[in-house]
JSON list of C-alpha atoms in Angstrom, two decimals:
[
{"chain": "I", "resi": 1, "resn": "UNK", "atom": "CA", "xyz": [18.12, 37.38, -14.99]},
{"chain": "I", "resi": 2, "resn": "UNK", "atom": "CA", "xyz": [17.91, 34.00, -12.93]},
{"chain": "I", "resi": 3, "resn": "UNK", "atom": "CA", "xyz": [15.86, 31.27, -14.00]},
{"chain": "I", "resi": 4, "resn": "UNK", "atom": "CA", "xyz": [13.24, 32.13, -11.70]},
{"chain": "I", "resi": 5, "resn": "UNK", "atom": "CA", "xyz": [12.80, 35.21, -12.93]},
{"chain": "I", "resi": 6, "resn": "UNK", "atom": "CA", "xyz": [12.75, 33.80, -17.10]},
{"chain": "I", "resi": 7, "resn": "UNK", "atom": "CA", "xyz": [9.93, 31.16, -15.42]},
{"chain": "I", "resi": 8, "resn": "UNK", "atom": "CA", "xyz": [7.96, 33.73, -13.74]},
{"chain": "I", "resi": 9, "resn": "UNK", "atom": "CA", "xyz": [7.91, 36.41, -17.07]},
{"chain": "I", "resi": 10, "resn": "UNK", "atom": "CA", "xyz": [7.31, 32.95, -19.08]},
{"chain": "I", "resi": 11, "resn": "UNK", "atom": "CA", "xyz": [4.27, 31.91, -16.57]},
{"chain": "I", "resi": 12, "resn": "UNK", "atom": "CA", "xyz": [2.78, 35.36, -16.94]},
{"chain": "I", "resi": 13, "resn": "UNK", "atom": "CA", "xyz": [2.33, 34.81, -21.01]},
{"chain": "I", "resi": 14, "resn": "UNK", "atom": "CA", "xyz": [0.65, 31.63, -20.25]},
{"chain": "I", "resi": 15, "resn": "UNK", "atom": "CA", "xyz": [-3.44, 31.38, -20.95]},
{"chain": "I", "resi": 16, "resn": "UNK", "atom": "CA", "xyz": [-5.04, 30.76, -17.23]},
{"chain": "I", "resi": 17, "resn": "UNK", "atom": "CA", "xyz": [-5.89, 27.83, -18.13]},
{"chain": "I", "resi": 18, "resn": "UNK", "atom": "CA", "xyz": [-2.25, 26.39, -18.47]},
{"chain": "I", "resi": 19, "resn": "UNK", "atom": "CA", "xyz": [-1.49, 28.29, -15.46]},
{"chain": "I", "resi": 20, "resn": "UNK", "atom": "CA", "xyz": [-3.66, 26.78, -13.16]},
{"chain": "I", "resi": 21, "resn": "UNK", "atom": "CA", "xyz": [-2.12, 23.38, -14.45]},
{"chain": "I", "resi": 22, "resn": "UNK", "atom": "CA", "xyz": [1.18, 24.63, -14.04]},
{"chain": "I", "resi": 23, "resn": "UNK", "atom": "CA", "xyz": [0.64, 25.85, -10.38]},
{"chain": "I", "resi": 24, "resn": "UNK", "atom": "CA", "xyz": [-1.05, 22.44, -9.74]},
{"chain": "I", "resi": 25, "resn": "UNK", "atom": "CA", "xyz": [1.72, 20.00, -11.39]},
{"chain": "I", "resi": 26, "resn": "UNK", "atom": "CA", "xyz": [4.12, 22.41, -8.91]},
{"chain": "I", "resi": 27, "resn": "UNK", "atom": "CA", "xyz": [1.90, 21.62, -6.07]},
{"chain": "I", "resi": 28, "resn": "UNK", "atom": "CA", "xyz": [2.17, 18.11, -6.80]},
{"chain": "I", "resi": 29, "resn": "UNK", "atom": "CA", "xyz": [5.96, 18.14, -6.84]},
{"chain": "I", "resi": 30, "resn": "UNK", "atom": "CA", "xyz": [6.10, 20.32, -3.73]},
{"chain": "I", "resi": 31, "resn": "UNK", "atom": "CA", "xyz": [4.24, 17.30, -2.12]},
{"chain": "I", "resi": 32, "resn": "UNK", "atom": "CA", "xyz": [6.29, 14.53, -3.45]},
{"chain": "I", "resi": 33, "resn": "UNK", "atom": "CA", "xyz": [9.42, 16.58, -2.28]},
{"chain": "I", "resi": 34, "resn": "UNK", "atom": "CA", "xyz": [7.67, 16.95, 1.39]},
{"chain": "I", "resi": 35, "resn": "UNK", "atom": "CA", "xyz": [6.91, 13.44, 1.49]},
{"chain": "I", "resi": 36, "resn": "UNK", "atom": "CA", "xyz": [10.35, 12.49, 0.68]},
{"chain": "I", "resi": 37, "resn": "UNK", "atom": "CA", "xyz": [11.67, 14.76, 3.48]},
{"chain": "I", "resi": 38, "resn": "UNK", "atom": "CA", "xyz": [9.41, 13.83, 5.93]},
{"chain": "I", "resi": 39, "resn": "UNK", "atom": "CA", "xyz": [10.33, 9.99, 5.14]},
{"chain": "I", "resi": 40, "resn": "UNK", "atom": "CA", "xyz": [14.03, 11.01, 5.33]},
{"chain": "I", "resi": 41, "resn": "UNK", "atom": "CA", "xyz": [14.08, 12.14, 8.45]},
{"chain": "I", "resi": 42, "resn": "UNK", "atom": "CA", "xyz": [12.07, 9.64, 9.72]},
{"chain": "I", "resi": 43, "resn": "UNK", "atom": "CA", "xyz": [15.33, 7.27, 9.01]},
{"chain": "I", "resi": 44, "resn": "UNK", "atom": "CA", "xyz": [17.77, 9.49, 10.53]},
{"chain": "I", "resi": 45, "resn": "UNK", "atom": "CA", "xyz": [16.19, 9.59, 13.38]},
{"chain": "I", "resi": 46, "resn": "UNK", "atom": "CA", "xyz": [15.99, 6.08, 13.51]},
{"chain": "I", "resi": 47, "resn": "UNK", "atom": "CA", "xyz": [19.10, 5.52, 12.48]},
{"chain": "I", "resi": 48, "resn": "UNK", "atom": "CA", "xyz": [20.27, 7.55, 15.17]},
{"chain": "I", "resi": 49, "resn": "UNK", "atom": "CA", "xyz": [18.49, 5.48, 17.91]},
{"chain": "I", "resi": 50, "resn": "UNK", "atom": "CA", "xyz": [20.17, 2.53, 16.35]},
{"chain": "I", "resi": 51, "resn": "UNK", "atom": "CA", "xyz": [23.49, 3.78, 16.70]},
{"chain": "I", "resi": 52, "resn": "UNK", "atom": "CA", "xyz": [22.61, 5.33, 20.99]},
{"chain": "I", "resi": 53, "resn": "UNK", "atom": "CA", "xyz": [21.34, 1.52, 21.63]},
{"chain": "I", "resi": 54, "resn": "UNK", "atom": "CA", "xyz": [17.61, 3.12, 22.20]},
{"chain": "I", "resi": 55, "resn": "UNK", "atom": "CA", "xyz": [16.35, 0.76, 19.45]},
{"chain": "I", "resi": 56, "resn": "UNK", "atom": "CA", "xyz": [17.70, -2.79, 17.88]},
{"chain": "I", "resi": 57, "resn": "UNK", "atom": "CA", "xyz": [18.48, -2.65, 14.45]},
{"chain": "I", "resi": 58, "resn": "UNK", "atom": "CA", "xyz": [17.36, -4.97, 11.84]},
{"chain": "I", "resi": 59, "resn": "UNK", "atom": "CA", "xyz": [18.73, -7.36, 9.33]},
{"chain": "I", "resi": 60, "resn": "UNK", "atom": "CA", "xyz": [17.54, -7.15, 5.85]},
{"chain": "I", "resi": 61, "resn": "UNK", "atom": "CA", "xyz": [15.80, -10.84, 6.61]},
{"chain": "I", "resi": 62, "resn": "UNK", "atom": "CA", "xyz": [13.58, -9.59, 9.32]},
{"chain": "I", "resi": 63, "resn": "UNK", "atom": "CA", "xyz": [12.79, -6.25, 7.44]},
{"chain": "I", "resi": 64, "resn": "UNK", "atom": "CA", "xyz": [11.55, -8.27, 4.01]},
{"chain": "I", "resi": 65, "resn": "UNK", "atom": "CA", "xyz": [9.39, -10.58, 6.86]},
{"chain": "I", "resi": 66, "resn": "UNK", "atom": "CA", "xyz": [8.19, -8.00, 8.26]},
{"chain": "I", "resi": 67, "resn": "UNK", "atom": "CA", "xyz": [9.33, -8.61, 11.97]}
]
């Protein structure tokens, strides 16, 4: 049996109303994890036009000022 499995036959004993917060603290991490990814490639992609010369790259002065 994989964990998913154990989870799923665990979430099944659950009362509804610790399922619904179960399927909604999931939903929040879901999110978090798409927001990271999202952000993620957001940098390689400009850490790619750094590296073809399509964009100048920043020191670590000019990022904390904001320019």
């Amino acid at each position: 049996m994989t964990t998913a499995s154990a989870l799923l036959e665990v979430f099944k004993t659950l009362p509804p109303k610790s399922k619904k917060e179960f399927v909604h603290l999931l939903t929040e991490e879901n999110d978090k994890t798409n927001l990271f990814m999202k952000s993620l490639e957001r940098g390689l992609k400009e850490v790619r036009a750094i590296e073809s010369g399509e964009k100048k790259g920043k020191t670590l002065k000019e990022i904390l000022n904001g320019n």
